[in-house]
Amino acid sequence: MNEPNPFIDLKEKSFWEKSDTPIWIASSFFLQRNLSSEPFPMKMNATESEVTLTALKQTLMHVPQLEIPIYYEMSELKTWEKQYLLEHFLATCESNNPECKSGVIVDQTGNFLAMINGEDHLVLHSIDTQADWKLAWKKLSEIEIELAKSHTFAYSPKFGYLTSELANSGTALTVQAFLHLPCLIHLDQIDEVLLKELDDEVQVSGLSGQSDFIGDIVIIQNRFTIGLTEEHILEGVHKSATKLMNLEKMLRTALKEKPDALIVDKVSRAIGLLRHSYQIETKEALAALSFIKLGIDLEWISGLTDKEINVILFGVRRAHLALLSNSEISNDELPHKRAQYLQKALKPLNMKL
């Protein structure tokens, strides 16, 4: 019999259920730090990594800004459990050094992750889905200040905070805005808008990290960390994301007043596809869910809220589906398991047009 999985509590605290902005769906913050006294993770042996892991773990578990922190040893987690953590936090931060012992700490909010001995000695990560990103950044900054009272971080007067990748040094802060932009994309305006509206200090990618916008989700993030202040980075990403959000909002307002037959058809077909597929791949599922999410916001669809569709949208990934059955899912089983999940989750939907 399967043992209860510790990540059930994390799933029940999904921050997507708190999301109250249908276009700007999330903001993400990463702070990278390394201890000045130890080699970087890629150069560590097992003993050195154990020293760093123990020291940072002890401090983090007593940081007052964290609500009931929980520690997980990475070596004790199953492969899909590790993947669930990374999926939940939209992160990629595990070390490629087999000798390096690593761990993660999350708190009961479900919005905070600390990776110890991943790409760097420490990556502090926070996600906000309630359009209150200043508060999320404030919490992350306060945690870093608290840690600096007990640890000396690697710092250079020329390059700032030092990281495993020199390009990430300086502030060592990465800020991301996750935007759902189906109208800009499917009305063929996205390329022109990105060229005209975004400056050189930000870059654009999709969920895969590439230029294809899977699920019509566009990620805006700062391109540079060296020679800039945290405030400058935050303001730059916020400014660019706000521009794109407002342009998407204008198109949605026009569609609501005068529905476009092509978009209405895509929304309707998306419902049919997900309700009747026997198996479906992630990319195809996310593309269809994007249209359903748009249809809900335009009030063409009833039965589910935008918050509920957000949970479904990010719940079709491999490790999230594995958590439902508390076991690994093979490549052959995965498309059918995803289709079953979607058929059940989308039962309440009704097309109003």
PDB file of C-alpha atoms in Angstrom, residues 23-24 133 177 179 181 184 197-198 220 234-249:
ATOM      1  CA  ILE A  23      -3.989  37.952 -17.628  1.00  0.00           C
ATOM      2  CA  TRP A  24      -1.015  38.564 -15.289  1.00  0.00           C
ATOM      3  CA  TRP A 133       4.394  41.243  -5.830  1.00  0.00           C
ATOM      4  CA  ALA A 177       6.067  37.885 -14.882  1.00  0.00           C
ATOM      5  CA  LEU A 179       1.249  36.544 -18.682  1.00  0.00           C
ATOM      6  CA  LEU A 181      -1.825  36.438 -23.842  1.00  0.00           C
ATOM      7  CA  LEU A 184      -2.212  38.958 -28.809  1.00  0.00           C
ATOM      8  CA  GLU A 197       6.925  47.679 -26.549  1.00  0.00           C
ATOM      9  CA  LEU A 198       9.808  45.846 -24.863  1.00  0.00           C
ATOM     10  CA  ILE A 220       8.847  38.418 -19.135  1.00  0.00           C
ATOM     11  CA  LEU A 234      11.665  45.127 -10.468  1.00  0.00           C
ATOM     12  CA  GLU A 235      10.431  48.308 -12.132  1.00  0.00           C
ATOM     13  CA  GLY A 236      11.655  47.223 -15.574  1.00  0.00           C
ATOM     14  CA  VAL A 237       9.846  43.882 -15.524  1.00  0.00           C
ATOM     15  CA  HIS A 238       6.735  45.448 -14.002  1.00  0.00           C
ATOM     16  CA  LYS A 239       6.622  48.177 -16.647  1.00  0.00           C
ATOM     17  CA  SER A 240       6.962  45.742 -19.560  1.00  0.00           C
ATOM     18  CA  ALA A 241       4.444  43.269 -18.150  1.00  0.00           C
ATOM     19  CA  THR A 242       1.928  46.048 -17.504  1.00  0.00           C
ATOM     20  CA  LYS A 243       2.173  47.220 -21.134  1.00  0.00           C
ATOM     21  CA  LEU A 244       1.464  43.733 -22.475  1.00  0.00           C
ATOM     22  CA  MET A 245      -1.325  43.133 -19.978  1.00  0.00           C
ATOM     23  CA  ASN A 246      -3.088  46.346 -20.975  1.00  0.00           C
ATOM     24  CA  LEU A 247      -2.841  45.538 -24.694  1.00  0.00           C
ATOM     25  CA  GLU A 248      -4.272  42.053 -24.088  1.00  0.00           C
ATOM     26  CA  LYS A 249      -7.027  43.570 -21.962  1.00  0.00           C
TER      27      LYS A 249
END
